[in-house]
Coordinates of C-alpha atoms in Angstrom, one line a residue:
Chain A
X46 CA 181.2 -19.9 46.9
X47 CA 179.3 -19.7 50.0
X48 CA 180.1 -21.8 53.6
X49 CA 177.7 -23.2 55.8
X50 CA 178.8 -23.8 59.3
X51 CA 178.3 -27.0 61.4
X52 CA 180.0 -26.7 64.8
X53 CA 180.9 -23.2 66.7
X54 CA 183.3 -23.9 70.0
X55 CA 185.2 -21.2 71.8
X56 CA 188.4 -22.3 72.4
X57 CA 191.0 -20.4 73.8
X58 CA 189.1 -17.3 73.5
X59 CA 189.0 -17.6 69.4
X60 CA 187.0 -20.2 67.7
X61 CA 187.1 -23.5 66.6
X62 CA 185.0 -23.5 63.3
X63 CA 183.6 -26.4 61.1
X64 CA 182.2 -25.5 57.7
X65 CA 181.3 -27.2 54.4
X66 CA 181.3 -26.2 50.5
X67 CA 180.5 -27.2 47.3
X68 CA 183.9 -27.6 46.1
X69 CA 183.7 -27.0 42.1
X70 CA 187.6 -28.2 41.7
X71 CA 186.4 -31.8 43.4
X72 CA 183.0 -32.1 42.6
X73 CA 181.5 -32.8 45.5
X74 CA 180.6 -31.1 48.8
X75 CA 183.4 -31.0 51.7
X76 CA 184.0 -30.0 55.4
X77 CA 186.8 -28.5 56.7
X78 CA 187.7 -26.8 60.2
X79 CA 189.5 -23.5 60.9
X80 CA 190.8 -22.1 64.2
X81 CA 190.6 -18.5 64.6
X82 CA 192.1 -17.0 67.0
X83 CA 191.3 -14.2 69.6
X84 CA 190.0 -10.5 68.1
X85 CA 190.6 -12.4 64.8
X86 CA 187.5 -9.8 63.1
X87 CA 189.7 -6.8 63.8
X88 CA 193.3 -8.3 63.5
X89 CA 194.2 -9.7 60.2
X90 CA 196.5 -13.2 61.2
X91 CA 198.6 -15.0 58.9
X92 CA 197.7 -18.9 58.2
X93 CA 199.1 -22.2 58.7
X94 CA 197.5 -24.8 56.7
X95 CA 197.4 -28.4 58.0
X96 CA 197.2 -31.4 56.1
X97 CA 196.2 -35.2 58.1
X98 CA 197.5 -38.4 57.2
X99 CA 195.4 -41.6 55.7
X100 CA 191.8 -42.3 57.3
X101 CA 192.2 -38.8 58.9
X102 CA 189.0 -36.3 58.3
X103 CA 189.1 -32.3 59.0
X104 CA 188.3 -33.5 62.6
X105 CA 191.0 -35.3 64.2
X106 CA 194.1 -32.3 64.2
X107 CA 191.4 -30.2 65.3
X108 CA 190.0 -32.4 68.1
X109 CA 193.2 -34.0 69.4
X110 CA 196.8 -32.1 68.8
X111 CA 196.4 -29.1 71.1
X112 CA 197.4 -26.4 68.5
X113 CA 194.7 -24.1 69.6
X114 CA 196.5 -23.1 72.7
X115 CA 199.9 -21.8 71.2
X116 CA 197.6 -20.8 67.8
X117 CA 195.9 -18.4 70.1
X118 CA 198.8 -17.0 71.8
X119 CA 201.1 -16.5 68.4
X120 CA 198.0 -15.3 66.4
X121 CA 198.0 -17.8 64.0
X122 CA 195.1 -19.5 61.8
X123 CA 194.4 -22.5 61.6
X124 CA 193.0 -24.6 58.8
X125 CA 192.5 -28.1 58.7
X126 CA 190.7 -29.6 55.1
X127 CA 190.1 -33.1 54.6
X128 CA 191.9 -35.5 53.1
X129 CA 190.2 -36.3 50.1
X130 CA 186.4 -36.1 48.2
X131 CA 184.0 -37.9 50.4
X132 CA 180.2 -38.9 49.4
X133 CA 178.3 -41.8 48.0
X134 CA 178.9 -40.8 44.1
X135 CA 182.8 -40.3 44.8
X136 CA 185.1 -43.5 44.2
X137 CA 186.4 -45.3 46.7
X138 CA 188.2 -48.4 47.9
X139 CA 187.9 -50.8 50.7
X140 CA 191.4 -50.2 51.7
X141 CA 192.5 -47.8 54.5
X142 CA 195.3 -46.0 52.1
X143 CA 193.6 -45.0 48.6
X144 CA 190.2 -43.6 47.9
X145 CA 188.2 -41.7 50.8
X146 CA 190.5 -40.4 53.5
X147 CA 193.7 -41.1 51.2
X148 CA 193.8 -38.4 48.4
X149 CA 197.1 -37.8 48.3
X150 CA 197.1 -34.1 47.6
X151 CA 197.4 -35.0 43.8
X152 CA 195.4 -34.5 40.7
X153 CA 194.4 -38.1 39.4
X154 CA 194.7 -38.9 35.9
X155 CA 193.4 -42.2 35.7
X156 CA 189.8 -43.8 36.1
X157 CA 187.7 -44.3 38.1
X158 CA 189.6 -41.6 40.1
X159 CA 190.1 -38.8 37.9
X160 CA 186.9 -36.9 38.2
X161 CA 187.0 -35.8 41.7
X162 CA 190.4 -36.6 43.0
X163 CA 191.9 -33.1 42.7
X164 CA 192.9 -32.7 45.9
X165 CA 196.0 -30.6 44.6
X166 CA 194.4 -27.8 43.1
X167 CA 191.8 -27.7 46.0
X168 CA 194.5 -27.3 48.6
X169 CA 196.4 -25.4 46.6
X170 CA 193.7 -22.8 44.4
X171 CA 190.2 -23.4 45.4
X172 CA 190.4 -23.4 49.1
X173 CA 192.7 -20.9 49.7
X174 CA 190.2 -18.4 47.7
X175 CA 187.5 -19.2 49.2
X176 CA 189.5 -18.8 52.9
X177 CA 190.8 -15.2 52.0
X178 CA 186.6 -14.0 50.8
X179 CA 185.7 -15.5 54.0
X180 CA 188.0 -14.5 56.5
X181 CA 190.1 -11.9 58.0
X182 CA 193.7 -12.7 57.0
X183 CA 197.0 -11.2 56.2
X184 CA 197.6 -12.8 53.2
X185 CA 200.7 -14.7 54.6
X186 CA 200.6 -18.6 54.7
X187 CA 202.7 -21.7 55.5
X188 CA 201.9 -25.3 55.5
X189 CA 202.5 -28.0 57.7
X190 CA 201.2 -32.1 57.9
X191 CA 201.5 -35.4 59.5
X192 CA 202.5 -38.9 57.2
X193 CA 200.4 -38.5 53.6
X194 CA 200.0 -34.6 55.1
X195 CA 203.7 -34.0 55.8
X196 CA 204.3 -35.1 52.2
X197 CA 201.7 -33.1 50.9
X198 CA 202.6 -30.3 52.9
X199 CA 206.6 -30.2 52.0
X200 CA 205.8 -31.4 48.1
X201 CA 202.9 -28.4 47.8
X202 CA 204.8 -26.1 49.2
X203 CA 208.0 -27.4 46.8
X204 CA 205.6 -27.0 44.0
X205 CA 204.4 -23.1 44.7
X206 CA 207.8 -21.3 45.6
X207 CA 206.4 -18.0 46.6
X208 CA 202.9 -19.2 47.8
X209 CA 204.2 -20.7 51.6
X210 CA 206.6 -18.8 54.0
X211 CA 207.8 -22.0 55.4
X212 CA 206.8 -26.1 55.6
X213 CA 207.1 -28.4 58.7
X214 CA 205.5 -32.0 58.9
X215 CA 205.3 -34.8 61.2
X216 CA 206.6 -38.2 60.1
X217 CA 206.5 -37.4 56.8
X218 CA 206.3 -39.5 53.4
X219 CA 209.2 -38.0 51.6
X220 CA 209.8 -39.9 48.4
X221 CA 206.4 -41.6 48.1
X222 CA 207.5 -43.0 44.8
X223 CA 209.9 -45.3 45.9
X224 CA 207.5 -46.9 49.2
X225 CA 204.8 -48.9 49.6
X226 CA 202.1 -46.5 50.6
X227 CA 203.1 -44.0 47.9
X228 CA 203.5 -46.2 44.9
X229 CA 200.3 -48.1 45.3
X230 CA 198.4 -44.7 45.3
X231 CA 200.6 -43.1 42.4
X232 CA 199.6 -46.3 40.1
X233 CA 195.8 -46.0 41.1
X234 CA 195.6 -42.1 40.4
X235 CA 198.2 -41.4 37.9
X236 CA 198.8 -44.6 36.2
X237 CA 202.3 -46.9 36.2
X238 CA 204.5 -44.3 34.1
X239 CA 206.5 -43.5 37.2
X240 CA 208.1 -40.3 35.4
X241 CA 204.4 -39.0 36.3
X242 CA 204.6 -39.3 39.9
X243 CA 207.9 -37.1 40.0
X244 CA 206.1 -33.6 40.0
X245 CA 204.3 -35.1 43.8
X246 CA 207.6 -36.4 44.8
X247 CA 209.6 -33.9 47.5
X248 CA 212.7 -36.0 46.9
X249 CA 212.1 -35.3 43.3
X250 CA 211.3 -32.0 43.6
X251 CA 213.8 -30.8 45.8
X252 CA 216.8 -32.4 43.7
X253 CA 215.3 -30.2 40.6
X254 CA 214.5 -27.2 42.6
X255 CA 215.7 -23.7 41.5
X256 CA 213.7 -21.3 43.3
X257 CA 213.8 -19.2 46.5
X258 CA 214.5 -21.7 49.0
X259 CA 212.3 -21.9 52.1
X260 CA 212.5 -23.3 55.5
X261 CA 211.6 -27.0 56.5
X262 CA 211.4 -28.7 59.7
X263 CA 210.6 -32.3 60.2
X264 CA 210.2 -34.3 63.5
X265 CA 210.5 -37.4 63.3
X266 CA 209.8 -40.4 65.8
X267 CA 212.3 -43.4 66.7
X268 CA 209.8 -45.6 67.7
X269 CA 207.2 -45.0 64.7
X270 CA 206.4 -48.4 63.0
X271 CA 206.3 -46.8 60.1
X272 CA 209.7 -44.8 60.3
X273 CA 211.8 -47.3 57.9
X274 CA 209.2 -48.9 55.0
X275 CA 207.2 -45.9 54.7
X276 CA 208.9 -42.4 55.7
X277 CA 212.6 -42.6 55.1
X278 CA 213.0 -39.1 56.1
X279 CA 216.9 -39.0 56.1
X280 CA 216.4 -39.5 52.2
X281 CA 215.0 -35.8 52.1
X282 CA 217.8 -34.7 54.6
X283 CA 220.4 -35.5 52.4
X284 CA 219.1 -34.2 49.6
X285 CA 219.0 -30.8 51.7
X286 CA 222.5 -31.2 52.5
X287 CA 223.8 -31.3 49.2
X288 CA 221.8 -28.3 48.3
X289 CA 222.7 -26.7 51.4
X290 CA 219.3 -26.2 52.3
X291 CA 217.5 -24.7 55.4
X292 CA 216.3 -28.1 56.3
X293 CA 216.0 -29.6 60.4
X294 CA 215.6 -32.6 60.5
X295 CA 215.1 -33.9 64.4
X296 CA 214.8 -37.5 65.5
X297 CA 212.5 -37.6 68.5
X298 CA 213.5 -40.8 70.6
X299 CA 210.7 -43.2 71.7
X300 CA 208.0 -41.3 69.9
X301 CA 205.7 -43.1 67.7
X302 CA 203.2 -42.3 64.8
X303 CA 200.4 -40.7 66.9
X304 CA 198.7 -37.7 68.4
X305 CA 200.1 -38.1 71.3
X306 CA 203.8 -37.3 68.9
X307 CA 202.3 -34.4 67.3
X308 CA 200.9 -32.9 70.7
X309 CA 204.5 -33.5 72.2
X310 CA 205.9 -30.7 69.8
X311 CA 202.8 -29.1 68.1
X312 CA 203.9 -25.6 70.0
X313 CA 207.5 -25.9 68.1
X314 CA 206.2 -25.8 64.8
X315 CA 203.6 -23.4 65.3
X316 CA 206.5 -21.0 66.7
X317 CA 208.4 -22.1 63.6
X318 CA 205.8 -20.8 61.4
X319 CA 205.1 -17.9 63.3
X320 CA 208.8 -16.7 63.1
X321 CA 208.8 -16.9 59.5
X322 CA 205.2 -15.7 58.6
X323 CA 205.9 -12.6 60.9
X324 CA 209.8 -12.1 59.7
X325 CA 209.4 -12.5 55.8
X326 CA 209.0 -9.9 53.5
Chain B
X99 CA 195.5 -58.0 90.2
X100 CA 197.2 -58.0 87.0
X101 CA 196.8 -55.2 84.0
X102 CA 197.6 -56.1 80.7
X103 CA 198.9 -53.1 78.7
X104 CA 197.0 -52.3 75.7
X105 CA 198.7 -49.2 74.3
X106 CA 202.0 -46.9 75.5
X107 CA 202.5 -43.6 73.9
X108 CA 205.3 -41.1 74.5
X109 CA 203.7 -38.2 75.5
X110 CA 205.7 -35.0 76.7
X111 CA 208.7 -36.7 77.6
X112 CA 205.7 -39.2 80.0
X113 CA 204.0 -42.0 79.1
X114 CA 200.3 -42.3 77.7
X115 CA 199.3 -46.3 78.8
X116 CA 196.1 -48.0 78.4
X117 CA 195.3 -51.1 80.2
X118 CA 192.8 -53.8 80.9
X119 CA 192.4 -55.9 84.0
X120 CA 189.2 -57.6 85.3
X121 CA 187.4 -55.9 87.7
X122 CA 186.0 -57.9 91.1
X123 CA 183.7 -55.4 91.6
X124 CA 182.4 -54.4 88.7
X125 CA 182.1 -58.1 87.6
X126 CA 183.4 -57.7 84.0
X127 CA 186.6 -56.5 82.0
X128 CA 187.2 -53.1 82.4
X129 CA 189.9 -50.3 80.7
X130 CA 191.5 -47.4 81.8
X131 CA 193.7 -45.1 80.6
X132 CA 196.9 -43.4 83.0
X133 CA 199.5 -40.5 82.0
X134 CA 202.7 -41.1 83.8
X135 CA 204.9 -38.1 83.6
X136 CA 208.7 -37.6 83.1
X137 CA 210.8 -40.0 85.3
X138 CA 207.9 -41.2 86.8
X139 CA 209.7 -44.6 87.7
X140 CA 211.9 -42.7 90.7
X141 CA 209.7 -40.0 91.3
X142 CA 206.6 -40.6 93.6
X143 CA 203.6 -37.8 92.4
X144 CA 200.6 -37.6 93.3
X145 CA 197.1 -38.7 91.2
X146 CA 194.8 -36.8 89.6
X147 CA 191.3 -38.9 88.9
X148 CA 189.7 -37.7 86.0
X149 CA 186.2 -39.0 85.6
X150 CA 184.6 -38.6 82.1
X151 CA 180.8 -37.5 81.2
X152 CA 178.0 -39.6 79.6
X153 CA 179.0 -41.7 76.3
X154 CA 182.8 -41.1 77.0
X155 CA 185.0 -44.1 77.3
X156 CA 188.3 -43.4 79.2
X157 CA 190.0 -42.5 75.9
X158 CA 188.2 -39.2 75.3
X159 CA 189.8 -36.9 78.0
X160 CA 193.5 -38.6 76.8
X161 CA 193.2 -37.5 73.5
X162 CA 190.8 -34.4 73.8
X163 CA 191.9 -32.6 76.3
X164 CA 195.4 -32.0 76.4
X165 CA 196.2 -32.4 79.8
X166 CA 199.4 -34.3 79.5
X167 CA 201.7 -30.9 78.9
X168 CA 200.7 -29.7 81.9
X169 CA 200.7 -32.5 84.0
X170 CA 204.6 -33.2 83.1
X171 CA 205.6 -29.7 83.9
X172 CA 203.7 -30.1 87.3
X173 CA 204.3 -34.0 88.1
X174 CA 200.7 -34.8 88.3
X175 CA 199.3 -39.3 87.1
X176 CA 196.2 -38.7 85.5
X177 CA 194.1 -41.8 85.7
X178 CA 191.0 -42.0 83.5
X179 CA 188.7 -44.8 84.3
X180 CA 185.6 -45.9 81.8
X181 CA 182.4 -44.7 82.4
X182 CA 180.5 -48.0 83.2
X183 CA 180.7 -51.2 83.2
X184 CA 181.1 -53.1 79.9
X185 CA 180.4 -56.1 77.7
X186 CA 177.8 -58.0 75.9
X187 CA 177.1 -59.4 79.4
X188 CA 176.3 -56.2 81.0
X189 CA 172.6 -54.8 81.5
X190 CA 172.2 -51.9 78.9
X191 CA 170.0 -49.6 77.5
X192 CA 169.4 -47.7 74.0
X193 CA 169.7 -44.6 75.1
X194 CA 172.7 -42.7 75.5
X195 CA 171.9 -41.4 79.3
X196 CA 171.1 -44.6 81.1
X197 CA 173.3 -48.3 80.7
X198 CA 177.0 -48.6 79.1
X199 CA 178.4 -45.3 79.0
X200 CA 176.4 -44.1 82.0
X201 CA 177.5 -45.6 85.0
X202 CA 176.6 -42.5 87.0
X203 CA 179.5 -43.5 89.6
X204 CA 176.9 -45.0 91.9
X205 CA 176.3 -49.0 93.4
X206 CA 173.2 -49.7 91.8
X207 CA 170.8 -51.6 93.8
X208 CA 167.7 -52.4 91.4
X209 CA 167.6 -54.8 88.2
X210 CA 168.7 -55.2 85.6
X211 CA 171.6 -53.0 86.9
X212 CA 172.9 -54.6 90.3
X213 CA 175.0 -56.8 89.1
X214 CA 178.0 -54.8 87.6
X215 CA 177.1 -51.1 88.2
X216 CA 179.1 -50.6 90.9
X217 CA 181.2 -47.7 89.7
X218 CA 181.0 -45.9 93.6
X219 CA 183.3 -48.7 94.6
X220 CA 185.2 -49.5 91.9
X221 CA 186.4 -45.6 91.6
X222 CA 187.0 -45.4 95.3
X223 CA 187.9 -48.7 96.5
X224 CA 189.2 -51.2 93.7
X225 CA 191.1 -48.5 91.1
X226 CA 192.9 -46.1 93.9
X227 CA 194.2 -50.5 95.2
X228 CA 195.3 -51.3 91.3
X229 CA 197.1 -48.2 90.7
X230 CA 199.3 -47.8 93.9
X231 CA 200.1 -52.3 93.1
X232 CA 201.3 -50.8 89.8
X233 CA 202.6 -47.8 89.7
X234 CA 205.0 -45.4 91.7
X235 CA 202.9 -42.8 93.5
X236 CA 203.2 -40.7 96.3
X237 CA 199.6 -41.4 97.7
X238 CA 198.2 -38.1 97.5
X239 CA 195.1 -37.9 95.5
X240 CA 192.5 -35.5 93.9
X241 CA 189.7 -35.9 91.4
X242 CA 187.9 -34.0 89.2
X243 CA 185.7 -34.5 85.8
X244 CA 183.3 -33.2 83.6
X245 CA 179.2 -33.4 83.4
X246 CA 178.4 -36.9 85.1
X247 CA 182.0 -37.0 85.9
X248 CA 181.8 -33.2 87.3
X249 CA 178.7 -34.7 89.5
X250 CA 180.7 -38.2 90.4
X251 CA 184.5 -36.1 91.1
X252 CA 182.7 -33.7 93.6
X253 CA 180.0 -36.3 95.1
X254 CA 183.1 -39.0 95.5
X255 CA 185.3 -36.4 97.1
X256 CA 182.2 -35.5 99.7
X257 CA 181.1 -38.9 100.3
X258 CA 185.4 -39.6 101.3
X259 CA 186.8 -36.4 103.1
X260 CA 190.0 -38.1 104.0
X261 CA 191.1 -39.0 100.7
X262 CA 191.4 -36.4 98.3
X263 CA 193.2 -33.2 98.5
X264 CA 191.0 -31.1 96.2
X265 CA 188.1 -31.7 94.0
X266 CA 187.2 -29.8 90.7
X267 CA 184.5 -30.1 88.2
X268 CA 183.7 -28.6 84.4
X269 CA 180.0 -28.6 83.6
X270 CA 179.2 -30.6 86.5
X271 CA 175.2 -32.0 87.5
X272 CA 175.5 -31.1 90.9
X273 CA 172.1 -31.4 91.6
X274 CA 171.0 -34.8 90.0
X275 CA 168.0 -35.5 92.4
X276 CA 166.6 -32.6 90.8
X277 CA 167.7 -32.6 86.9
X278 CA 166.4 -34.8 84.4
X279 CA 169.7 -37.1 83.2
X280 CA 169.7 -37.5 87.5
X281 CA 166.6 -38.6 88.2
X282 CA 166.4 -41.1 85.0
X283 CA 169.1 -43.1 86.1
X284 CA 168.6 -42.9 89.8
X285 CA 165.1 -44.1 89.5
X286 CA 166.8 -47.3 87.4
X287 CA 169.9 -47.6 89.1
X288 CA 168.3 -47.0 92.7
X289 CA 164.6 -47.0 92.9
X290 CA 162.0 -44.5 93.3
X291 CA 162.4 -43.8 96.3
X292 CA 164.5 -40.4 96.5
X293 CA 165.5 -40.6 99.6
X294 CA 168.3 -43.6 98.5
X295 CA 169.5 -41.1 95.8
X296 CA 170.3 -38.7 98.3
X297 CA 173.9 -40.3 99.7
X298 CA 174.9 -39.7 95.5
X299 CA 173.8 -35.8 95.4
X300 CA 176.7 -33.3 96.1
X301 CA 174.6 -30.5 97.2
X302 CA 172.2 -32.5 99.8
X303 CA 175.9 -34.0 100.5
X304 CA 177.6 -30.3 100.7
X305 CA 174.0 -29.3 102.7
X306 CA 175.1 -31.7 105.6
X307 CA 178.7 -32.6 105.1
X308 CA 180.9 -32.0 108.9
X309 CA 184.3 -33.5 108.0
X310 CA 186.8 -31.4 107.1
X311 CA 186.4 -29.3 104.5
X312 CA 188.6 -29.4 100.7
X313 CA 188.6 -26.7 98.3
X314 CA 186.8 -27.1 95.2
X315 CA 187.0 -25.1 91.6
X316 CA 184.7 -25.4 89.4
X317 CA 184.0 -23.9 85.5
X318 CA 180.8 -23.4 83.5
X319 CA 180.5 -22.3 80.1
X320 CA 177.2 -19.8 79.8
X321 CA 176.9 -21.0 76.3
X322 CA 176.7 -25.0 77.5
X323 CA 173.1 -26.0 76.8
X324 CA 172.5 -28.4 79.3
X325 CA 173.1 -25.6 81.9
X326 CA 169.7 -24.5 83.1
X327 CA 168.1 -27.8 82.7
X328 CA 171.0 -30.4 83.9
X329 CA 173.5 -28.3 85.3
X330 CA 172.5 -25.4 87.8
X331 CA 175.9 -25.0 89.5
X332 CA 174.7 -21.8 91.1
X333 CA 172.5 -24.4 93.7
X334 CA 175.5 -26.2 94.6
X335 CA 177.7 -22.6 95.2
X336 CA 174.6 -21.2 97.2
X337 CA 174.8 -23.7 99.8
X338 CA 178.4 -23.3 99.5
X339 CA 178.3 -20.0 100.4
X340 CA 175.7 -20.2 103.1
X341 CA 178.1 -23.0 105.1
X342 CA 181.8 -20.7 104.0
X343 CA 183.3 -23.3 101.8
X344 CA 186.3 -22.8 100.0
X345 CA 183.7 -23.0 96.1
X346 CA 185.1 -21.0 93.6
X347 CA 182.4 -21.3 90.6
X348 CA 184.0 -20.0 87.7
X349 CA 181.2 -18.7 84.8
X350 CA 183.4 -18.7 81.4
X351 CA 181.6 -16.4 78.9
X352 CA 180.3 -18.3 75.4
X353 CA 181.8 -21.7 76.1
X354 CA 180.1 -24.7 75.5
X355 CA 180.0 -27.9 76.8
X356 CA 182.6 -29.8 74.4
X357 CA 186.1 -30.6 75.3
X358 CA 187.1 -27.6 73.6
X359 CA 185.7 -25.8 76.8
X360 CA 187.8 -28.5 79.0
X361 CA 190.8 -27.6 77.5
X362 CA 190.5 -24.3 77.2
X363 CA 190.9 -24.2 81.4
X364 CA 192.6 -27.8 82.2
X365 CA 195.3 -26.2 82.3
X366 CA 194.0 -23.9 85.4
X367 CA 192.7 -27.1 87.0
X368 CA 195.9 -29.0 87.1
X369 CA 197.7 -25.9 89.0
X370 CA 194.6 -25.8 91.6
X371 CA 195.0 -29.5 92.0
X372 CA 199.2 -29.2 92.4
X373 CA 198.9 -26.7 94.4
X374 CA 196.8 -28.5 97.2
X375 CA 198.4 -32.4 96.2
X376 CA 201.8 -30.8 97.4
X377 CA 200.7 -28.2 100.3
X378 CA 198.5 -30.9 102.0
X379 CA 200.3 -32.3 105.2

């Protein structure tokens, strides 16, 4: 599997990469960026893995929330895939929240979706391979994500118990089978047998889960439009209670969906991670 | 004068605003963009003026840079005018270095162009009126920008040695008399005759300034390719040295000239600029 690279930025003394692949698990070629920090050819760093929300590319976490700063400092890699196949021959759909730029993270099932919408097994298998032959890492990894990215952050990381030290997300979509957003896309790709969409749900999952627990950390804005139809994040947090689980859960007052949210507290998750990739076993 | 408020993001505990107003002496609708920090409403701080580089609107320095952390630790306004006048009414130009996007901060004086680009005023005259009507501020001021912004922060704090504390550039034309992207839109803006683009060059400016002089910092990335052609900073710290100005020119080894490089060291910019907003008598 062999990268070619589009951009090259120094940034904070490391770089800011772009690269793109023939991805054999989607079909089709695909960018994605990567932030490596300072003396990262001699120094093997853990990585955090960052998945965007709906309409986002590999671009805008790179380009806009600041993590490169406090990624430098804690020694931490960064990287950033897209959020679903892209290209001409790939299906798509004039709406903003399936198709191109709204995989999901899941495998699709149904047509005309099914042949390249795999963005499960690429974030999960394929990229991470092709990010350990390429790079200098220690092996250690954690996810993190914002909206369709914060639920395919905590459900990926619900679904491979000893891949990811820890998960974090940004105003995420916790239960995405029982919201708008989430149920639309789950019919499209997996078809209307909702006992399918379970094995993507993190509400689902953690109810059922009996593995090593892990720790989660979600922030959350009061002021995000989407907060009560779409993310429901107290769902999750009392699920977590039940199970007495190492779930935070903080409500941020007067922050909204944005950037300009994730920027604001960007440095705590990163320090989050870095306290559990550098503490576990 | 009144704005109309077009976005408001929590930011950092500040507020990320974007407004529109109609500007006198530009002739047209204009945007900008202003970070207010922490308690701004009974706190008076001081402004930064942050002047962007060819293409940029004023949104790309609020979301690229990541300025506003620092500026709510130190109490500094950012305010991020547009780059040019606007709107299917104003003169323009295919190319990306002359027209809509590349105001040059000058008061054009030939046609097509004489009508609305009057971005010397506007950034010195009508802005500084708008923001003090509208927001809480302590009247100090400094400016600073990038590229044609670099060139416009440095040649606007020269042309006005009373009003701004402290001036500081990234990737700045200094020279635009004698650089391509200068003498292209000086010879529309202003004529052919170079004698009327001298009053808008910051080193024939710097060459016979007598007011009193400001300190200014300024950061170049070796690996920016418009350096040897557009840039030259090295002209500009020559005649620096020669009169003993306070010019620090800062060469930062393999950065380029993306925003990557800008907020690798914005961070350095806004202490220089505190430090001289709050000794200044």
């Amino acid at each position: 599997m062999s990268l070619v690279e589009l951009e090259s930025h120094l940034s904070f003394g490391g770089q800011q990469k772009r690269f793109k692949h023939l991805s054999s698990t989607l079909d089709c070629e695909m960018t994605f960026s990567i932030y490596l920090p300072p003396n990262h050819e001699t120094n093997a760093y853990p990585i955090l893995y960052w998945l965007s929300g709906l309409t986002c590319t590999d671009e805008n976490f790179s380009t806009k929330a600041g993590a490169q700063q406090c990624a430098a400092k804690l020694g931490i890699i960064l990287v950033i895939p897209d959020t679903s196949p892209r290209g001409d021959s790939v299906a798509n759909d004039p709406s903003y929240d399936l198709g191109q730029g709204a995989g999901f993270y899941i495998n699709a099932t149904q047509a005309p979706w099914q042949q390249h919408y795999h963005m499960f097994d690429y974030i999960s298998q394929e990229l991470p391979k092709l990010i350990t032959q390429n790079f200098n890492t220690n092996g250690k990894q954690s996810i993190a994500g914002h909206s369709m990215g914060g639920h395919g952050a905590l459900m990926l990381a619900l679904r491979h118990p000893k891949t990811y030290c820890s998960a974090s997300a940004f105003a995420p979509i916790v239960n995405p089978s029982q919201v708008p957003w989430g149920q639309k896309a789950f019919t499209a790709y997996l078809g209307k047998d909702a006992t399918q969409w379970q094995q993507y749900d993190s509400c689902y999952l953690l109810q059922y889960y009996q593995e090593k627990q892990f720790p989660i950390l979600i922030d959350q804005g009061t002021n995000d439009s989407f907060l009560s139809e779409q993310l429901k994040p107290d769902v999750l947090a009392n699920i977590a209670k039940q199970k007495k689980w190492p779930l935070t859960l903080r409500l941020q007052a007067g922050y909204d969906h944005s950037y300009y949210f994730i920027a604001s507290f960007i440095e705590e998750h990163l320090a989050f991670h870095a306290h559990h990739l550098n503490s576990e076993e």
